[in-house]
Every structure is written in structure tokens, then in C-alpha cells.
Amino acid sequence: MIFELRPAHVARALAALCAVPILWTFAVEGITTTTEYDYSTGEVSSSSDLGSQIGSVAI
């Protein structure tokens, strides 16, 4: 049987190759969320590094 390279095969391979760095980053670094409480005013602020992590591995 001869394998025929088609555009769908190339698209699947590229999708898998693009997903590997993102999955590796989350598996190794994880997502960090920081929550700060201000007891005098009762305000709560939260921040996450999810966006910066995705941006750092975006192609």
C-alpha cells in the first residue's frame, strides 16, 4: 500500500506540532493564580499568568 500525502494529513500534523509546546508549557510550569485581599476595604483582586503563557508559546 502506498501512502498518499494529502492536505488533511499535513493539517493534522501541523495541528499536533503546534499543540505540543502549549501542552509542554502547562505540564511543566502550570498556571499560577495570585489572589490579594485588602481587609480594610474588602476588595479582592486576582491575577493569572495564563495569557502570558499562551503568548509565550504562540507561533
Short mmCIF file of C-alpha atoms in Angstrom, two decimals:
data_model
loop_
_atom_site.label_atom_id
_atom_site.label_comp_id
_atom_site.label_asym_id
_atom_site.label_seq_id
_atom_site.Cartn_x
_atom_site.Cartn_y
_atom_site.Cartn_z
CA MET A 1 0.00 0.00 0.00
CA ILE A 2 1.34 3.39 -1.00
CA PHE A 3 0.73 6.32 1.35
CA GLU A 4 -0.66 9.42 -0.34
CA LEU A 5 0.14 12.73 1.30
CA ARG A 6 -2.98 14.87 1.30
CA PRO A 7 -3.69 18.36 2.66
CA ALA A 8 -5.72 16.86 5.51
CA HIS A 9 -2.70 14.83 6.62
CA VAL A 10 -0.49 17.91 6.60
CA ALA A 11 -3.09 19.92 8.55
CA ARG A 12 -3.33 17.24 11.24
CA ALA A 13 0.43 17.01 11.58
CA LEU A 14 0.79 20.80 11.88
CA ALA A 15 -2.00 20.98 14.46
CA ALA A 16 -0.28 18.33 16.56
CA LEU A 17 3.08 20.09 16.25
CA CYS A 18 1.55 23.42 17.32
CA ALA A 19 -0.17 21.85 20.34
CA VAL A 20 2.98 20.22 21.72
CA PRO A 21 4.67 23.44 23.03
CA ILE A 22 1.45 24.61 24.68
CA LEU A 23 0.87 21.28 26.41
CA TRP A 24 4.53 21.12 27.44
CA THR A 25 4.39 24.61 28.99
CA PHE A 26 1.30 23.83 31.04
CA ALA A 27 2.63 20.43 32.12
CA VAL A 28 5.98 21.83 33.26
CA GLU A 29 5.13 25.33 34.51
CA GLY A 30 1.45 25.08 35.38
CA ILE A 31 -0.92 28.02 35.68
CA THR A 32 -0.23 30.45 38.52
CA THR A 33 -3.09 32.46 40.03
CA THR A 34 -2.46 35.15 42.62
CA THR A 35 -5.27 36.47 44.81
CA GLU A 36 -4.85 39.54 47.00
CA TYR A 37 -7.23 40.56 49.79
CA ASP A 38 -7.48 44.09 51.18
CA TYR A 39 -9.05 43.66 54.60
CA SER A 40 -9.50 47.39 55.20
CA THR A 41 -11.67 47.93 52.10
CA GLY A 42 -12.89 44.37 51.50
CA GLU A 43 -11.64 44.37 47.92
CA VAL A 44 -10.32 41.25 46.27
CA SER A 45 -8.05 41.23 43.22
CA SER A 46 -6.88 38.22 41.30
CA SER A 47 -4.36 37.74 38.52
CA SER A 48 -3.35 34.79 36.38
CA ASP A 49 -0.45 34.16 34.04
CA LEU A 50 -2.49 32.06 31.60
CA GLY A 51 -2.50 34.71 28.86
CA SER A 52 1.23 35.36 29.09
CA GLN A 53 1.97 31.64 28.98
CA ILE A 54 -0.12 31.13 25.85
CA GLY A 55 1.50 34.21 24.29
CA SER A 56 4.99 32.91 25.02
CA VAL A 57 4.40 29.67 23.09
CA ALA A 58 2.22 31.10 20.30
CA ILE A 59 3.67 30.59 16.89
#
